[in-house]
Short mmCIF file of C-alpha atoms in Angstrom, two decimals:
data_model
loop_
_atom_site.label_atom_id
_atom_site.label_comp_id
_atom_site.label_asym_id
_atom_site.label_seq_id
_atom_site.Cartn_x
_atom_site.Cartn_y
_atom_site.Cartn_z
CA MET A 57 22.92 96.73 -97.59
CA THR A 58 21.14 98.95 -100.06
CA GLU A 59 20.60 97.67 -103.58
CA HIS A 60 19.65 99.73 -106.60
CA ARG A 61 18.19 98.41 -109.83
CA GLY A 62 19.19 101.20 -112.20
CA VAL A 63 18.49 104.80 -113.14
CA ALA A 64 14.93 105.91 -113.79
CA GLY A 65 14.17 109.52 -114.69
CA GLY A 66 17.57 110.78 -113.51
CA ARG A 67 17.34 109.07 -110.08
CA LEU A 68 18.39 105.70 -108.79
CA GLU A 69 15.55 103.17 -108.77
CA GLU A 70 15.06 101.41 -105.43
CA SER A 71 15.21 97.59 -105.36
CA PRO A 72 12.07 95.65 -104.31
CA TRP A 73 13.93 94.49 -101.18
CA ASP A 74 14.67 98.02 -100.03
CA ALA A 75 11.17 99.19 -100.99
CA ALA A 76 9.64 96.29 -99.04
CA LYS A 77 11.83 97.05 -96.01
CA GLY A 78 10.87 100.74 -96.10
CA ALA A 79 7.16 100.05 -96.55
CA PHE A 80 7.14 97.45 -93.76
CA SER A 81 8.96 99.83 -91.39
CA ALA A 82 6.53 102.65 -92.20
CA TRP A 83 3.54 100.34 -91.68
CA ARG A 84 4.86 99.25 -88.31
CA GLN A 85 5.28 102.90 -87.33
CA GLY A 86 1.58 103.54 -88.01
CA ASP A 87 1.40 104.47 -91.69
CA ALA A 88 -1.61 102.36 -92.75
CA ALA A 89 -1.11 103.17 -96.45
CA ALA A 90 2.41 101.71 -96.38
CA VAL A 91 1.05 98.16 -96.46
CA ASP A 92 -0.43 98.94 -99.90
CA GLU A 93 3.05 99.85 -101.10
CA LEU A 94 4.41 96.60 -99.66
CA VAL A 95 1.76 94.62 -101.53
CA ARG A 96 2.44 96.57 -104.75
CA VAL A 97 6.17 95.90 -104.56
CA MET A 98 6.17 92.27 -103.44
CA THR A 99 3.16 90.76 -105.24
CA PRO A 100 4.93 90.52 -108.63
CA VAL A 101 7.90 88.86 -106.92
CA LEU A 102 5.63 86.35 -105.15
CA TRP A 103 3.76 85.73 -108.38
CA HIS A 104 6.99 84.74 -110.18
CA VAL A 105 8.10 82.54 -107.29
CA VAL A 106 4.80 80.62 -107.28
CA ARG A 107 4.56 80.36 -111.08
CA SER A 108 8.05 78.84 -111.15
CA TYR A 109 6.49 75.75 -109.51
CA GLY A 110 4.33 75.22 -112.60
CA HIS A 111 0.98 76.22 -111.09
CA ASP A 112 -1.77 77.59 -113.29
CA ARG A 113 -2.97 81.18 -112.98
CA GLN A 114 -5.88 80.47 -110.61
CA THR A 115 -3.80 78.33 -108.25
CA SER A 116 -0.99 80.89 -108.30
CA GLU A 117 -3.42 83.68 -107.39
CA ASP A 118 -4.78 81.57 -104.52
CA ILE A 119 -1.28 80.85 -103.19
CA VAL A 120 -0.22 84.50 -103.38
CA GLN A 121 -3.40 85.52 -101.58
CA THR A 122 -2.80 82.86 -98.90
CA THR A 123 0.75 84.18 -98.47
CA TRP A 124 -0.57 87.69 -97.84
CA LEU A 125 -3.19 86.40 -95.39
CA GLY A 126 -0.47 84.54 -93.52
CA PHE A 127 1.61 87.71 -93.46
CA VAL A 128 -1.25 89.76 -91.97
CA ARG A 129 -1.74 87.13 -89.25
CA SER A 130 1.96 86.68 -88.45
CA HIS A 131 3.70 89.96 -89.34
CA GLN A 132 4.58 90.62 -85.70
CA THR A 133 6.92 87.59 -85.77
CA ILE A 134 9.18 89.42 -88.25
CA VAL A 135 11.73 91.11 -86.01
CA GLU A 136 13.96 92.75 -88.64
CA PRO A 137 12.16 94.87 -91.29
CA GLY A 138 14.82 93.88 -93.83
CA ALA A 139 13.66 90.25 -93.51
CA VAL A 140 10.11 90.93 -94.70
CA ALA A 141 10.84 90.09 -98.36
CA ALA A 142 12.59 86.84 -97.42
CA TRP A 143 9.68 85.93 -95.09
CA LEU A 144 7.11 86.48 -97.86
CA ILE A 145 9.14 84.58 -100.47
CA THR A 146 9.76 81.63 -98.13
CA SER A 147 6.07 81.48 -97.23
CA ALA A 148 5.06 81.58 -100.91
CA ARG A 149 7.57 78.82 -101.76
CA ARG A 150 6.26 76.60 -98.98
CA ASP A 151 2.63 77.07 -100.06
CA ALA A 152 3.53 76.46 -103.71
CA ALA A 153 5.37 73.25 -102.84
CA ARG A 154 2.52 72.08 -100.60
CA HIS A 155 -0.04 72.68 -103.36
CA LEU A 156 2.16 70.80 -105.79
CA GLY A 157 2.21 67.81 -103.43
CA HIS A 158 -1.58 67.92 -103.04
CA ALA A 159 -2.07 68.13 -106.80
CA ARG A 160 0.08 65.03 -107.33
CA ARG A 161 -1.78 63.06 -104.65
CA SER A 162 -5.23 64.01 -105.92
CA GLN A 163 -5.20 62.88 -109.54
CA PRO A 164 -8.72 62.52 -110.98
CA VAL A 165 -9.95 58.95 -111.33
CA GLU A 166 -11.91 57.73 -114.33
CA GLY A 167 -15.48 56.61 -113.62
CA GLU A 168 -14.80 53.05 -114.79
CA ALA A 169 -11.86 52.63 -112.40
CA LEU A 170 -13.80 54.20 -109.54
CA ALA A 171 -16.80 51.94 -110.11
CA THR A 172 -14.77 48.85 -109.17
CA TRP A 173 -14.13 50.34 -105.70
CA LEU A 174 -17.66 51.53 -105.00
CA PRO A 175 -20.24 49.24 -103.39
CA ASP A 176 -23.11 48.04 -105.54
CA VAL A 177 -26.01 50.27 -104.61
CA ASP A 178 -29.39 50.54 -106.26
CA SER A 179 -30.28 53.88 -107.75
CA ALA A 180 -32.70 56.19 -105.95
CA GLU A 181 -35.32 55.40 -108.59
CA ALA A 182 -34.92 51.64 -108.10
CA LEU A 183 -35.18 52.04 -104.33
CA ALA A 184 -38.33 54.15 -104.72
CA VAL A 185 -39.92 51.49 -106.94
CA LEU A 186 -39.00 48.75 -104.43
CA ASP A 187 -40.44 50.80 -101.59
CA ASP A 188 -43.66 51.39 -103.52
CA GLU A 189 -43.97 47.72 -104.41
CA GLY A 190 -43.31 46.73 -100.79
CA SER A 191 -46.02 49.10 -99.56
CA ARG A 192 -48.54 47.71 -102.06
CA LEU A 193 -47.61 44.14 -101.18
CA TRP A 194 -48.06 44.60 -97.43
CA LYS A 195 -51.28 46.52 -97.98
CA ALA A 196 -52.58 43.52 -99.95
CA VAL A 197 -51.35 41.12 -97.21
CA SER A 198 -53.19 43.14 -94.57
CA GLY A 199 -56.44 42.56 -96.53
CA LEU A 200 -56.15 38.74 -96.20
CA ASP A 201 -57.86 36.77 -93.43
CA GLU A 202 -55.83 36.29 -90.24
CA ARG A 203 -54.65 32.73 -91.00
CA CYS A 204 -53.41 33.70 -94.47
CA ARG A 205 -51.84 36.89 -93.11
CA ARG A 206 -49.87 34.94 -90.52
CA LEU A 207 -48.89 32.19 -92.96
CA VAL A 208 -47.76 34.63 -95.69
CA SER A 209 -45.82 36.70 -93.11
CA VAL A 210 -43.93 33.59 -91.93
CA ILE A 211 -43.07 32.32 -95.39
CA ALA A 212 -42.03 35.82 -96.51
CA PHE A 213 -39.22 35.96 -93.95
CA LEU A 214 -38.12 32.32 -93.73
CA ASP A 215 -36.50 30.45 -96.62
CA ARG A 216 -37.39 27.04 -95.18
CA PRO A 217 -40.05 27.33 -92.51
CA ASP A 218 -40.30 24.52 -89.96
CA TYR A 219 -43.70 23.06 -90.88
CA ALA A 220 -44.11 21.27 -87.54
CA SER A 221 -43.62 24.52 -85.57
CA LEU A 222 -45.71 26.42 -88.07
CA GLY A 223 -48.54 23.88 -87.75
CA ARG A 224 -48.52 24.25 -83.95
CA GLU A 225 -48.40 28.06 -84.17
CA LEU A 226 -51.27 28.25 -86.65
CA ASP A 227 -53.16 25.30 -85.15
CA MET A 228 -53.11 23.46 -88.50
CA PRO A 229 -52.18 19.93 -89.49
CA VAL A 230 -48.76 19.84 -91.19
CA GLY A 231 -50.27 18.28 -94.33
CA SER A 232 -52.64 21.18 -94.91
CA ILE A 233 -49.98 23.91 -94.68
CA GLY A 234 -48.87 23.50 -98.32
CA PRO A 235 -52.37 23.66 -99.86
CA THR A 236 -53.40 26.50 -97.52
CA ARG A 237 -50.25 28.38 -98.46
CA ALA A 238 -51.08 27.99 -102.17
CA ARG A 239 -54.64 29.30 -101.64
CA CYS A 240 -53.33 32.27 -99.61
CA LEU A 241 -50.81 33.15 -102.32
CA ASP A 242 -53.59 32.95 -104.95
CA LYS A 243 -55.67 35.39 -102.86
CA LEU A 244 -52.65 37.67 -102.55
CA ARG A 245 -52.06 37.58 -106.33
CA ALA A 246 -55.71 38.44 -106.93
CA ALA A 247 -55.53 41.39 -104.50
CA LEU A 248 -52.35 42.69 -106.18
CA ALA A 249 -53.91 42.28 -109.65
CA LYS A 250 -56.90 44.26 -108.48
CA GLU A 251 -54.48 47.03 -107.43
CA GLY A 252 -52.96 46.94 -110.90
CA ARG A 253 -49.87 44.89 -109.97
CA PRO A 254 -50.05 41.40 -111.58
#
């Protein structure tokens, strides 16, 4: 069925549906320029369809462009040239509705609310300072005599070392572990102070 929109310059003006059908038919028959006419006729229609969903200008432009890309990929599925306008409009409506659903699901979250869900992690600067301090500490430990090195290494990694096992390992009487530990820690403090870390 042919539809006319009115009289323009003494001739009947063709409806967008008929113009789209004609341009699509011509394009399929090998007229490469006819696709430009199809885009010219149908883009304003698609624009109004998408904007009716309440999308902003940028989103609407993206959806219309996606509709045209989908058309280029799938145009051979359109059997009847008269269905091209309906195909484009339906595709634009689906994309507009899908974007609307995504926009509703992806509401921005305030930093304060997000912070309660994020794990507590030290900043990069804090981690760098800890790494530097750790390097300096173990460099100072490596400068101690072997007995102190071993004793400090054990107490660094155990909250409550087993003094009997420690005495056997270090070949020391259990009663001298505490005083030796204190002397080793004093040496370590002195080495760190010499490095500029009190």
